[in-house]
CSV table of N, CA and C in Angstrom, one decimal:
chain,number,residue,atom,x,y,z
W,1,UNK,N,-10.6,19.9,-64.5
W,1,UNK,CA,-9.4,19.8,-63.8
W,1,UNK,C,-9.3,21.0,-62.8
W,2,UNK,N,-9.5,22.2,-63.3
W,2,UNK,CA,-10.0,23.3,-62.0
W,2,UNK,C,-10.7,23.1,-60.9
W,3,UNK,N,-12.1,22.3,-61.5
W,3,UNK,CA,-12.5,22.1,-60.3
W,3,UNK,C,-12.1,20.9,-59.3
W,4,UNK,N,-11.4,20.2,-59.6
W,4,UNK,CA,-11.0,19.2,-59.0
W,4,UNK,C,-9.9,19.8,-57.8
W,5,UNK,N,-8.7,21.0,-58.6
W,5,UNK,CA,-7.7,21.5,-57.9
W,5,UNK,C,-8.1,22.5,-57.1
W,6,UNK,N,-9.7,22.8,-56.8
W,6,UNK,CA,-10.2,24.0,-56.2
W,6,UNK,C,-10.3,22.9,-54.7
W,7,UNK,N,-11.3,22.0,-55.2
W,7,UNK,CA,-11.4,20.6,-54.2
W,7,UNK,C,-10.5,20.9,-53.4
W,8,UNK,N,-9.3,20.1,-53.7
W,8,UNK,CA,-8.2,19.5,-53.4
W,8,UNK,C,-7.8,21.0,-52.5
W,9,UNK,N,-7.5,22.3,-53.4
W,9,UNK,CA,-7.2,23.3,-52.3
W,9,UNK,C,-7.5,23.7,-51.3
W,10,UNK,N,-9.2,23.6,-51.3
W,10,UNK,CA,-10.1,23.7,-50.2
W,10,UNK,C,-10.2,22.7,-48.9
W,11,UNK,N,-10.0,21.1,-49.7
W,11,UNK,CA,-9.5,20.8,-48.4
W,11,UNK,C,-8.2,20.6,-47.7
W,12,UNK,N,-7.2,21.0,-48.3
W,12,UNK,CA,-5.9,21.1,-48.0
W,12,UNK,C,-5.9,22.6,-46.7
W,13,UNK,N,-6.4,23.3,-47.1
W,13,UNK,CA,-6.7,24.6,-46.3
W,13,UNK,C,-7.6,24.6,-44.8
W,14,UNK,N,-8.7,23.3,-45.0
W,14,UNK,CA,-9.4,22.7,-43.7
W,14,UNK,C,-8.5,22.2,-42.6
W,15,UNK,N,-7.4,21.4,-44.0
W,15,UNK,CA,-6.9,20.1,-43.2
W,15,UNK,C,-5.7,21.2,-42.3
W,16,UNK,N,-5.0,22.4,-42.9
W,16,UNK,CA,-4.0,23.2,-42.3
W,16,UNK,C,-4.5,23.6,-41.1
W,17,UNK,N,-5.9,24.3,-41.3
W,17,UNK,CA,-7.1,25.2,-39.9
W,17,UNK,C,-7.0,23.9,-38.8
W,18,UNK,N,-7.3,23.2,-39.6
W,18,UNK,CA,-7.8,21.9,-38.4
W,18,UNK,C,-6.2,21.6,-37.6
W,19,UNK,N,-5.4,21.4,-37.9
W,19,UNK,CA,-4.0,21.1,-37.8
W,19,UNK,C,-3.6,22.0,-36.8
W,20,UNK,N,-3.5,23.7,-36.9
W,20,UNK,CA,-3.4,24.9,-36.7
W,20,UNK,C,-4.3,24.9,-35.2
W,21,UNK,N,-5.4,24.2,-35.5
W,21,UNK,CA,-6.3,24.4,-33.5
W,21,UNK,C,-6.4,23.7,-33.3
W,22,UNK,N,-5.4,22.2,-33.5
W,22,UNK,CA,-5.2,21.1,-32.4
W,22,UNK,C,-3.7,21.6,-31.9
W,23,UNK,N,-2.8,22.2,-32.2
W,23,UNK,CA,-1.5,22.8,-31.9
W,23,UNK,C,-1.8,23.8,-31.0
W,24,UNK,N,-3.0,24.5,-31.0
W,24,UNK,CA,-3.4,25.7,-30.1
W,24,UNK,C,-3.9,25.0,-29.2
W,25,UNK,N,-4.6,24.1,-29.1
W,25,UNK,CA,-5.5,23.5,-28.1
W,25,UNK,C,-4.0,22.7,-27.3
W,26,UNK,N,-3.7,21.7,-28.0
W,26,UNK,CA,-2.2,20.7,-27.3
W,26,UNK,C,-1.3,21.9,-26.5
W,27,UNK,N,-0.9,23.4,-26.6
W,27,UNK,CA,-0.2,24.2,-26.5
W,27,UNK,C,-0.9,24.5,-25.0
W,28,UNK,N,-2.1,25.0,-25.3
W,28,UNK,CA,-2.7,25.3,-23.9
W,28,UNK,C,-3.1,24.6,-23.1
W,29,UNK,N,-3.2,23.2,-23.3
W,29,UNK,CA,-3.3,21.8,-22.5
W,29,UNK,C,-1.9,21.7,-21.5
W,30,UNK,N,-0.8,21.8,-22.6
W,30,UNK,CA,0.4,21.6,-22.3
W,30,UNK,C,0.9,22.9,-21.1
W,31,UNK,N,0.6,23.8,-21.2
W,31,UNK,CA,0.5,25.0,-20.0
W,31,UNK,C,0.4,24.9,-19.1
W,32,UNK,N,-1.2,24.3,-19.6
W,32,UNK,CA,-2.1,24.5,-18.0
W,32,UNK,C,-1.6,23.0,-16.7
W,33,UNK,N,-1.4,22.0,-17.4
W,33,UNK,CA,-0.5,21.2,-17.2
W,33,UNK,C,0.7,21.5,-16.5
W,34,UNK,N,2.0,22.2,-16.8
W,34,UNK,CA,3.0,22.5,-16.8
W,34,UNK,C,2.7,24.2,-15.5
W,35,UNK,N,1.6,24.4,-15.4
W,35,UNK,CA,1.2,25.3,-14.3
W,35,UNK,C,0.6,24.4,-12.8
W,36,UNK,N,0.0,23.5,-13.1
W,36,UNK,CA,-0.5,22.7,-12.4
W,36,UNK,C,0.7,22.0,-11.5
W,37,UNK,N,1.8,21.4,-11.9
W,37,UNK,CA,2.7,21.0,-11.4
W,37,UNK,C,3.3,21.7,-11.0
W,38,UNK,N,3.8,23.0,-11.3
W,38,UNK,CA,4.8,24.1,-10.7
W,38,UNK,C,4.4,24.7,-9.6
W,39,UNK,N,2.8,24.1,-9.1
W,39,UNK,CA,2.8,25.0,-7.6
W,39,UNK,C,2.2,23.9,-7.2
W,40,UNK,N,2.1,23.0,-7.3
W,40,UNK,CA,2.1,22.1,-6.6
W,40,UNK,C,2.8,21.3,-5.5
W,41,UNK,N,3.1,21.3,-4.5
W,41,UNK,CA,4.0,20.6,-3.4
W,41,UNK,C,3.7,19.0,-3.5
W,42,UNK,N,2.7,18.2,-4.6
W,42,UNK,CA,2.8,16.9,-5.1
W,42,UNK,C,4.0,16.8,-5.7
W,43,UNK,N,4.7,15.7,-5.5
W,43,UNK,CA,5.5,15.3,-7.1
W,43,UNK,C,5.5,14.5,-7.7
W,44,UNK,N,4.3,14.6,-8.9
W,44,UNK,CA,4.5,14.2,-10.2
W,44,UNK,C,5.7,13.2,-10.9
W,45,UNK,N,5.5,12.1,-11.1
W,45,UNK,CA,6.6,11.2,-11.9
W,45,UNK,C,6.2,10.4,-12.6
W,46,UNK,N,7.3,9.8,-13.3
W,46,UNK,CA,7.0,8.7,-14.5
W,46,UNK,C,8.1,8.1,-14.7
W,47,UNK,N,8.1,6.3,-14.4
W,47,UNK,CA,9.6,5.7,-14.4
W,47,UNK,C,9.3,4.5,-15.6
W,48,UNK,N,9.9,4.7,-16.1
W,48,UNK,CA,9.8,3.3,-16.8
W,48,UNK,C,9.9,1.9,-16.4
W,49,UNK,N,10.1,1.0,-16.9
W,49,UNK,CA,9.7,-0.5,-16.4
W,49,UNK,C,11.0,-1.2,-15.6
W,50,UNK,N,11.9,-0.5,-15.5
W,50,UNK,CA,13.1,-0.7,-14.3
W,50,UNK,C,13.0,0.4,-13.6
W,51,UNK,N,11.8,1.1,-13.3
W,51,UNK,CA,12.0,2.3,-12.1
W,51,UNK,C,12.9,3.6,-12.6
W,52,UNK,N,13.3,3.8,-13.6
W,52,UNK,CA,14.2,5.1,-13.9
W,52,UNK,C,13.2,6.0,-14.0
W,53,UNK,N,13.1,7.4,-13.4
W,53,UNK,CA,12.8,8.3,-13.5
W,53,UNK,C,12.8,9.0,-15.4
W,54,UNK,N,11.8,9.0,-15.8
W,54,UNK,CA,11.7,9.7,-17.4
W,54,UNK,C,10.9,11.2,-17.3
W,55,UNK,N,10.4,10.9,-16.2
W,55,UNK,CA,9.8,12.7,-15.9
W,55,UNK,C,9.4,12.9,-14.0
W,56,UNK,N,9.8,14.1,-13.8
W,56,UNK,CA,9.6,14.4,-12.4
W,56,UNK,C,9.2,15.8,-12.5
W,57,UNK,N,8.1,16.4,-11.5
W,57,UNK,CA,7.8,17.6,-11.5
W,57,UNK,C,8.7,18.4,-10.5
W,58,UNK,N,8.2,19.9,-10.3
W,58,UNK,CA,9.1,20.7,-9.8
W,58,UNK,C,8.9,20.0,-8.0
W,59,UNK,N,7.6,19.8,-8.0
W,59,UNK,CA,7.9,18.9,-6.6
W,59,UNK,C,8.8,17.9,-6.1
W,60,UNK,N,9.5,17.5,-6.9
W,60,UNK,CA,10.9,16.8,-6.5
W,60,UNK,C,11.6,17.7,-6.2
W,61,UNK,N,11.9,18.7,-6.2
W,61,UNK,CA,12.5,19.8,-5.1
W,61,UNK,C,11.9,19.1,-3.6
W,62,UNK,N,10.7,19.6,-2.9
W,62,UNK,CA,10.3,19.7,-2.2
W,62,UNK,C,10.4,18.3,-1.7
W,63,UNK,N,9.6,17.5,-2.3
W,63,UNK,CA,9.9,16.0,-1.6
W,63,UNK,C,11.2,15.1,-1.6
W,64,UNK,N,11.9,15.3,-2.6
W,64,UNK,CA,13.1,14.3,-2.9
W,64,UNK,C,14.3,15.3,-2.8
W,65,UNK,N,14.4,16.7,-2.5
W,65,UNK,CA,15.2,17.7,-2.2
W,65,UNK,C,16.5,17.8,-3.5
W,66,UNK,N,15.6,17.0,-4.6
W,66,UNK,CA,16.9,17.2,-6.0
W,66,UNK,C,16.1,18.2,-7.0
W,67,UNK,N,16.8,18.6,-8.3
W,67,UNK,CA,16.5,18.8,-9.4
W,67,UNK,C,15.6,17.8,-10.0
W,68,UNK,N,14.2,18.1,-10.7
W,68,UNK,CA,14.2,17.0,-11.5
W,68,UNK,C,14.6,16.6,-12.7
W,69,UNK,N,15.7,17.7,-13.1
W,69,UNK,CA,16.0,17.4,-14.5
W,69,UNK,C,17.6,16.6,-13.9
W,70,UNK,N,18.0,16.6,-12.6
W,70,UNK,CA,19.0,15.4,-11.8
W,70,UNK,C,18.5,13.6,-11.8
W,71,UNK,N,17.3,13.7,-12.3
W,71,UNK,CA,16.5,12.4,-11.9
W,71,UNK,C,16.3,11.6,-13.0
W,72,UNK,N,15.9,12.6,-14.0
W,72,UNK,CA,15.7,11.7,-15.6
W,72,UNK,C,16.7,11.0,-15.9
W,73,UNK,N,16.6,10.0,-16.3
W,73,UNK,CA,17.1,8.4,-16.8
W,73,UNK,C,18.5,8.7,-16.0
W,74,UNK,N,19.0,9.2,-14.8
W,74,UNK,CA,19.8,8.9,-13.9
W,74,UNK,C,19.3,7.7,-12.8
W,75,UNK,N,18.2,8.4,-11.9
W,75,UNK,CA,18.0,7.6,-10.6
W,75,UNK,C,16.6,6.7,-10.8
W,76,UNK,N,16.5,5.7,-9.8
W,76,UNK,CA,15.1,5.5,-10.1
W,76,UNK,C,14.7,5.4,-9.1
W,77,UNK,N,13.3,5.6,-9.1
W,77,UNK,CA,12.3,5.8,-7.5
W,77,UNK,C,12.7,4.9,-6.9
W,78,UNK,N,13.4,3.8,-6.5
W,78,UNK,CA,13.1,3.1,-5.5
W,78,UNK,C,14.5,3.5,-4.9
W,79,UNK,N,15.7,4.1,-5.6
W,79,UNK,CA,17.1,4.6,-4.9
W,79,UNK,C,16.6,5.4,-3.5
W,80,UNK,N,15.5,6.4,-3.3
W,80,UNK,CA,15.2,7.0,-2.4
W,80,UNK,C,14.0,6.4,-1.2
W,81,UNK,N,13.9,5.3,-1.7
W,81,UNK,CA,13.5,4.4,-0.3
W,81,UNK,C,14.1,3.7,0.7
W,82,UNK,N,13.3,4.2,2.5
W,82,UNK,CA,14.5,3.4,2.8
W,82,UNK,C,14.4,1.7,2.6
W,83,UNK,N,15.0,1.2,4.0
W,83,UNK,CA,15.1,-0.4,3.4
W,83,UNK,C,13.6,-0.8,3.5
W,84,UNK,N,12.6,-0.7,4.7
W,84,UNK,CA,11.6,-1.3,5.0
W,84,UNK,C,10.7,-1.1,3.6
W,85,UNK,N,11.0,0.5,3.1
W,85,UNK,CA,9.8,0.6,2.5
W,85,UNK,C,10.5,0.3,0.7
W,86,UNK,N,11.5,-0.4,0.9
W,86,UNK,CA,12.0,-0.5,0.0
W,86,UNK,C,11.6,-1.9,-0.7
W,87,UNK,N,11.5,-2.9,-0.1
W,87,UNK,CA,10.9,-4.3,0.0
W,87,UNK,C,9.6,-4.5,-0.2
W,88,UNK,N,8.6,-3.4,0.2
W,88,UNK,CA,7.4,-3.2,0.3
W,88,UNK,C,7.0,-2.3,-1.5
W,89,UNK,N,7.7,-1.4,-1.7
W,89,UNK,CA,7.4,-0.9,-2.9
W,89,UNK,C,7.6,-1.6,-3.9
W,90,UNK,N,9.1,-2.4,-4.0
W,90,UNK,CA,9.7,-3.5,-5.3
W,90,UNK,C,8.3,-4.6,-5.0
W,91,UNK,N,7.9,-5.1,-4.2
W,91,UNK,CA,6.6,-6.3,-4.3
W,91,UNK,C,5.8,-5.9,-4.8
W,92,UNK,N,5.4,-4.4,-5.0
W,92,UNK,CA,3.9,-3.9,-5.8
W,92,UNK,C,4.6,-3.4,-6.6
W,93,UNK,N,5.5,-2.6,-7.0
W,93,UNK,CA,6.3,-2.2,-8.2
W,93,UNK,C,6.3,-3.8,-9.1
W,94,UNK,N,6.5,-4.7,-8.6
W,94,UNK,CA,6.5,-5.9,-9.7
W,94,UNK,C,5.4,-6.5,-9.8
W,95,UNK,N,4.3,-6.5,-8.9
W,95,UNK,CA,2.9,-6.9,-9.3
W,95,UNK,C,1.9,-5.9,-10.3
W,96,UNK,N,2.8,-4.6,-11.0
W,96,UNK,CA,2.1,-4.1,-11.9
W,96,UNK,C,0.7,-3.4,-12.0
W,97,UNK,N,0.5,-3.6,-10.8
W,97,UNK,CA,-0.9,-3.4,-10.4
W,97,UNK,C,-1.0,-1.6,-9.9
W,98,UNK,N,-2.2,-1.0,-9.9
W,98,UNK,CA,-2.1,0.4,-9.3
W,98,UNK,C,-1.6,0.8,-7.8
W,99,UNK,N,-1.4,1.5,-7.5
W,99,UNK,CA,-1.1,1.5,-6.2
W,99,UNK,C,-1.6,3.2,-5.3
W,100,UNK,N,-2.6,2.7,-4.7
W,100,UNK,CA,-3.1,3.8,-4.2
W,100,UNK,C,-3.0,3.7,-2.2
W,101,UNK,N,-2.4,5.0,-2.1
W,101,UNK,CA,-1.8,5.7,-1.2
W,101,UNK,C,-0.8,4.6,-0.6
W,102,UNK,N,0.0,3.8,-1.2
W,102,UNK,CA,0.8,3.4,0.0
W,102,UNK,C,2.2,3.7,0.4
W,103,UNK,N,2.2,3.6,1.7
W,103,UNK,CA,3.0,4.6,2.1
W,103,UNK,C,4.1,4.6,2.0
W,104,UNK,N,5.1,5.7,2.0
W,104,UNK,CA,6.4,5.3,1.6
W,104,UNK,C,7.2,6.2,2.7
W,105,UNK,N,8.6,5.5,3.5
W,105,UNK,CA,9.7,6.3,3.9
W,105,UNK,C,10.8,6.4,2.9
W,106,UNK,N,11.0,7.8,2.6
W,106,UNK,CA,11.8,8.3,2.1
W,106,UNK,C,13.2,9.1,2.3
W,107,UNK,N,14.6,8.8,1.8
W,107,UNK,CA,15.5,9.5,2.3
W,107,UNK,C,15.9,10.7,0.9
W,108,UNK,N,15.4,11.6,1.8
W,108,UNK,CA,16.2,13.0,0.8
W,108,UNK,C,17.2,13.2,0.4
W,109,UNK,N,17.6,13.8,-0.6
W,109,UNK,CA,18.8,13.8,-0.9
W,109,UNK,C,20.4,14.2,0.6
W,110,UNK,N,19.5,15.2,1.3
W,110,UNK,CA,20.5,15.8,2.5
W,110,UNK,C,20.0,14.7,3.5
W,111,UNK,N,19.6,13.0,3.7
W,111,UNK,CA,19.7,12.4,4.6
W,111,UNK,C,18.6,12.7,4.8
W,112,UNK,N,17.9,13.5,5.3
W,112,UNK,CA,16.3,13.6,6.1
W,112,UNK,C,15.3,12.7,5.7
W,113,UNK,N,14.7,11.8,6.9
W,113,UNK,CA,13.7,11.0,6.5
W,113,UNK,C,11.9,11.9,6.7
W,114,UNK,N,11.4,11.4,5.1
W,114,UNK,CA,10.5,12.0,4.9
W,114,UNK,C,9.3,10.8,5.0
W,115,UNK,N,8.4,10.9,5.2
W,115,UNK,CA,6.8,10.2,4.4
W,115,UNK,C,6.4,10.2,3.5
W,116,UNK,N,5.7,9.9,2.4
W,116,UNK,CA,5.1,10.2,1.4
W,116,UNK,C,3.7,8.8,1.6
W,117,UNK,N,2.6,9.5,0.6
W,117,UNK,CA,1.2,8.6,0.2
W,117,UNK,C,1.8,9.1,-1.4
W,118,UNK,N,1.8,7.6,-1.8
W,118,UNK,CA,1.6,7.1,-3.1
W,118,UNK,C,1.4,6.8,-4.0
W,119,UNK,N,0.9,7.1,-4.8
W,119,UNK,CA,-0.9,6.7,-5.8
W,119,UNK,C,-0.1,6.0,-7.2
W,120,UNK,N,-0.3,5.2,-8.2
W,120,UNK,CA,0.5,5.2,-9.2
W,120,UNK,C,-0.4,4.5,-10.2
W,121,UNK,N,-0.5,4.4,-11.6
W,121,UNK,CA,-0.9,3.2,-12.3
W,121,UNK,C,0.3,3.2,-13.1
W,122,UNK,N,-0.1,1.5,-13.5
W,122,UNK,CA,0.7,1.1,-14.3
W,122,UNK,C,0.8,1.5,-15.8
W,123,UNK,N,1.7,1.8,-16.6
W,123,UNK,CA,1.5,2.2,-18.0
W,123,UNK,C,1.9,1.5,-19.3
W,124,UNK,N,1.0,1.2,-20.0
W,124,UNK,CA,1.7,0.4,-21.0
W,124,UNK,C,2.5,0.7,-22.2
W,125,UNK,N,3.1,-0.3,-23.3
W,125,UNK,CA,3.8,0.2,-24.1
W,125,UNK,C,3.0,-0.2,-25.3
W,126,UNK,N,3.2,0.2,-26.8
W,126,UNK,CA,2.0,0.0,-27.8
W,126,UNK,C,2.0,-1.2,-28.0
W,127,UNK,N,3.3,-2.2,-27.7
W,127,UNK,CA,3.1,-3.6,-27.8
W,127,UNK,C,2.1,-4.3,-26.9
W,128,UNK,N,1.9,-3.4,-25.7
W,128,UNK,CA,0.7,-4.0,-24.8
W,128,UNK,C,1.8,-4.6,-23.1
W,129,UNK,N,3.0,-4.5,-23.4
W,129,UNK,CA,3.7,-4.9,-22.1
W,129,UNK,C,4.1,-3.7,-21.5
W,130,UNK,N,4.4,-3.8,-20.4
W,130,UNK,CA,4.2,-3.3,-18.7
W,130,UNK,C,5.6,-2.0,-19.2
W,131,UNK,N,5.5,-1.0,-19.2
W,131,UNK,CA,6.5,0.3,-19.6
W,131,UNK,C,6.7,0.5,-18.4
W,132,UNK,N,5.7,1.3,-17.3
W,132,UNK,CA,6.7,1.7,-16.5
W,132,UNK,C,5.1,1.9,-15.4
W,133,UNK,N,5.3,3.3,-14.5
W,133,UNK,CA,4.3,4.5,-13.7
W,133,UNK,C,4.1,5.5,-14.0
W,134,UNK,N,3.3,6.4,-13.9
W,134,UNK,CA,2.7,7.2,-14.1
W,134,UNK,C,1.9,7.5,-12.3
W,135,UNK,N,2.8,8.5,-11.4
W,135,UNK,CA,2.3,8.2,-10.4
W,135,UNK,C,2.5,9.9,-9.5
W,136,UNK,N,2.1,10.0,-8.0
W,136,UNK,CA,2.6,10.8,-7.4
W,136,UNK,C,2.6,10.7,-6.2
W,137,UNK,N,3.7,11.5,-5.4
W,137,UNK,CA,3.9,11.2,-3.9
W,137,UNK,C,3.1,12.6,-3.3
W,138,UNK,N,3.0,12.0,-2.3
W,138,UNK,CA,2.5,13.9,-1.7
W,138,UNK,C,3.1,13.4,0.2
W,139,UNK,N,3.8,14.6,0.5
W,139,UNK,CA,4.4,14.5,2.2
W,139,UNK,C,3.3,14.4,2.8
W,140,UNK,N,3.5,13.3,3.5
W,140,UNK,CA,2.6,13.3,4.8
W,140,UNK,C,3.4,13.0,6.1
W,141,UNK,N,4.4,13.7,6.3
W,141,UNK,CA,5.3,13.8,7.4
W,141,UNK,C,4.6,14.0,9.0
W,142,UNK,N,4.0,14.9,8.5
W,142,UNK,CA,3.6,15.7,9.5
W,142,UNK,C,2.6,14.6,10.2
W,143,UNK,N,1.8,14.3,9.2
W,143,UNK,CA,0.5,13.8,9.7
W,143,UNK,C,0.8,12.2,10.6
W,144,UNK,N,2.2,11.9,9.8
W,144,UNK,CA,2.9,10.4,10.6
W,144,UNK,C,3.4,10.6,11.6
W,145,UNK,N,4.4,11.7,11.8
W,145,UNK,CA,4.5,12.4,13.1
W,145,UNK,C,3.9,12.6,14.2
W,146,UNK,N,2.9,13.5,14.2
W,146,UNK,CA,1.7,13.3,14.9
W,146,UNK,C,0.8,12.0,15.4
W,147,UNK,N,1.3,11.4,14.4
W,147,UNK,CA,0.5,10.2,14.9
W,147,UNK,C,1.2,8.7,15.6
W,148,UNK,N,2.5,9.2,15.2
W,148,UNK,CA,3.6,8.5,16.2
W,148,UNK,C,3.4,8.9,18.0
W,149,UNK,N,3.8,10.5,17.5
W,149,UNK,CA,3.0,11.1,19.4
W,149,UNK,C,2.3,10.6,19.6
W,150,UNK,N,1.1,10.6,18.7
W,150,UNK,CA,0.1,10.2,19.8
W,150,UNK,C,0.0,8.7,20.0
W,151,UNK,N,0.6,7.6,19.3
W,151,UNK,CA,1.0,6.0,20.0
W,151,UNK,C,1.8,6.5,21.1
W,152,UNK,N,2.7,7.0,21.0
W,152,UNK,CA,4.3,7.1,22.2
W,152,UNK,C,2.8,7.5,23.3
W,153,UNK,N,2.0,8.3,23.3
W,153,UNK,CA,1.3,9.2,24.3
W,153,UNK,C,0.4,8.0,24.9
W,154,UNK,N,-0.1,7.4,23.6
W,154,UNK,CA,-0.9,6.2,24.4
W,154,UNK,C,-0.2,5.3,25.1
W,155,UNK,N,1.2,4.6,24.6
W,155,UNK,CA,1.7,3.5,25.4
W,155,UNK,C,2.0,4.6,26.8
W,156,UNK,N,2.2,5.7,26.9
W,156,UNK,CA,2.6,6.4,27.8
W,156,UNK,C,2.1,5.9,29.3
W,157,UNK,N,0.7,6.4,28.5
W,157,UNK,CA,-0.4,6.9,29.6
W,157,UNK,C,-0.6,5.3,30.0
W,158,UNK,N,-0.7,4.0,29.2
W,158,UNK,CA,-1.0,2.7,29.1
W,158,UNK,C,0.1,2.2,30.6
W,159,UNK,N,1.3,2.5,30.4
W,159,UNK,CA,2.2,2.1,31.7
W,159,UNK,C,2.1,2.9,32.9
W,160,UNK,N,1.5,4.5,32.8
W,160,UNK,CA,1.7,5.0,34.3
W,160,UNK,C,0.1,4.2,34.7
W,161,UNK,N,-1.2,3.5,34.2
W,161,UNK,CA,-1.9,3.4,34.3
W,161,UNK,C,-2.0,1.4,35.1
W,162,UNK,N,-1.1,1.0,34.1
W,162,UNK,CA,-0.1,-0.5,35.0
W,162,UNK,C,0.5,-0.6,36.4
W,163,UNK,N,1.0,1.2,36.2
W,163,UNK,CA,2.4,0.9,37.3
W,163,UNK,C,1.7,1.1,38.7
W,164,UNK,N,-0.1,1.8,38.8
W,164,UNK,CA,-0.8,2.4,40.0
W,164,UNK,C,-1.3,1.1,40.4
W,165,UNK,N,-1.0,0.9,42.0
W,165,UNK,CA,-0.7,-0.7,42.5
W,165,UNK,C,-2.3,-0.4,42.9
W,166,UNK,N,-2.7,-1.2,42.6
W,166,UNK,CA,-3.9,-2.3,42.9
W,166,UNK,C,-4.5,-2.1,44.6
W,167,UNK,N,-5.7,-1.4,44.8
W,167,UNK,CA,-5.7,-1.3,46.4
W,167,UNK,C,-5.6,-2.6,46.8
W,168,UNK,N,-5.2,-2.4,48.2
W,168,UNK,CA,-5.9,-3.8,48.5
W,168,UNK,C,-7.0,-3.5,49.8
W,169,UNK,N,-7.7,-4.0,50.3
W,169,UNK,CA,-8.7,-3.6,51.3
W,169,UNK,C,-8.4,-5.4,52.5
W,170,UNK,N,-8.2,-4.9,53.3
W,170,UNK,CA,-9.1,-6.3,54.0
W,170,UNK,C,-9.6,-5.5,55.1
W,171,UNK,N,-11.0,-7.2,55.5
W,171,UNK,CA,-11.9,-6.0,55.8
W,171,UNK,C,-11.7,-7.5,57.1
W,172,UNK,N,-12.0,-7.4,57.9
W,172,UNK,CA,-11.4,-8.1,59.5
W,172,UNK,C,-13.5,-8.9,59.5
């Protein structure tokens, strides 16, 4: 019987150690994780299967100009689209499918229209049906901007290029 309860001790003491550096390991996972998002100007989210926000990173300052602890199971991602891109995201938001870089016009909480590219997969529930995203936006304002100028610049140059009349020559 001793040696049985020595057994039993010894592995009870493995099983504590072992227990003890998955909590150290999960702890520093959870950090470096939780560092990764905090200087990041991505924002990080996760909505469940009607779109509610269940997690948003500190980047929802920056892109969506709220708290993200204002977002959880209050709003859901598609409240902050406008119309165009709002029709466009609900059609791939219901085809479940991943969604890599598409683009989104966004209104911030103070009215200002922003850009974003964004990436998402779909996430499941243990029953095996459709839970929610697991996704992130990152601004590309700038880069749409820019690239508006430079259409406006093309059609620009495209009409003063129309408007130069045509010589005409005659030759006797």
């Amino acid at each position: 019987i001793t040696m049985l309860a020595n057994i039993i001790q010894s592995g009870r003491r493995r099983a504590e150690s072992l227990v003890k550096e998955r909590t150290r390991d999960l702890k520093r996972s959870q950090a470096r994780f939780a560092q990764v998002t905090e200087q990041s100007r991505e924002m990080i989210w996760e909505v469940d299967s009607e779109g509610f926000f269940t997690y948003a990173s500190k980047g929802a300052e920056a892109i969506l100009g709220v708290d993200p602890e204002d977002l959880v199971d209050c709003k859901r991602i598609q409240d902050f689209l406008s119309s165009s891109s709002y029709k466009e995201f609900s059609a791939a938001f219901a085809s479940r499918e991943p969604l890599n870089g598409v683009v989104c016009e966004l209104l911030r909480a103070d009215g200002q229209r922003i850009w974003t590219s964004r990436n998402a997969i779909p996430q499941k529930a243990p029953d095996g049906s459709f839970a929610g995203y697991l996704g992130s936006d990152y601004d590309i304002s700038s880069a749409k901007r820019a690239e508006d100028i430079s259409a406006h610049n093309a059609k620009f140059l495209q009409s003063m290029i129309d408007a130069i009349p045509n010589p005409v020559y005659y030759k006797n």
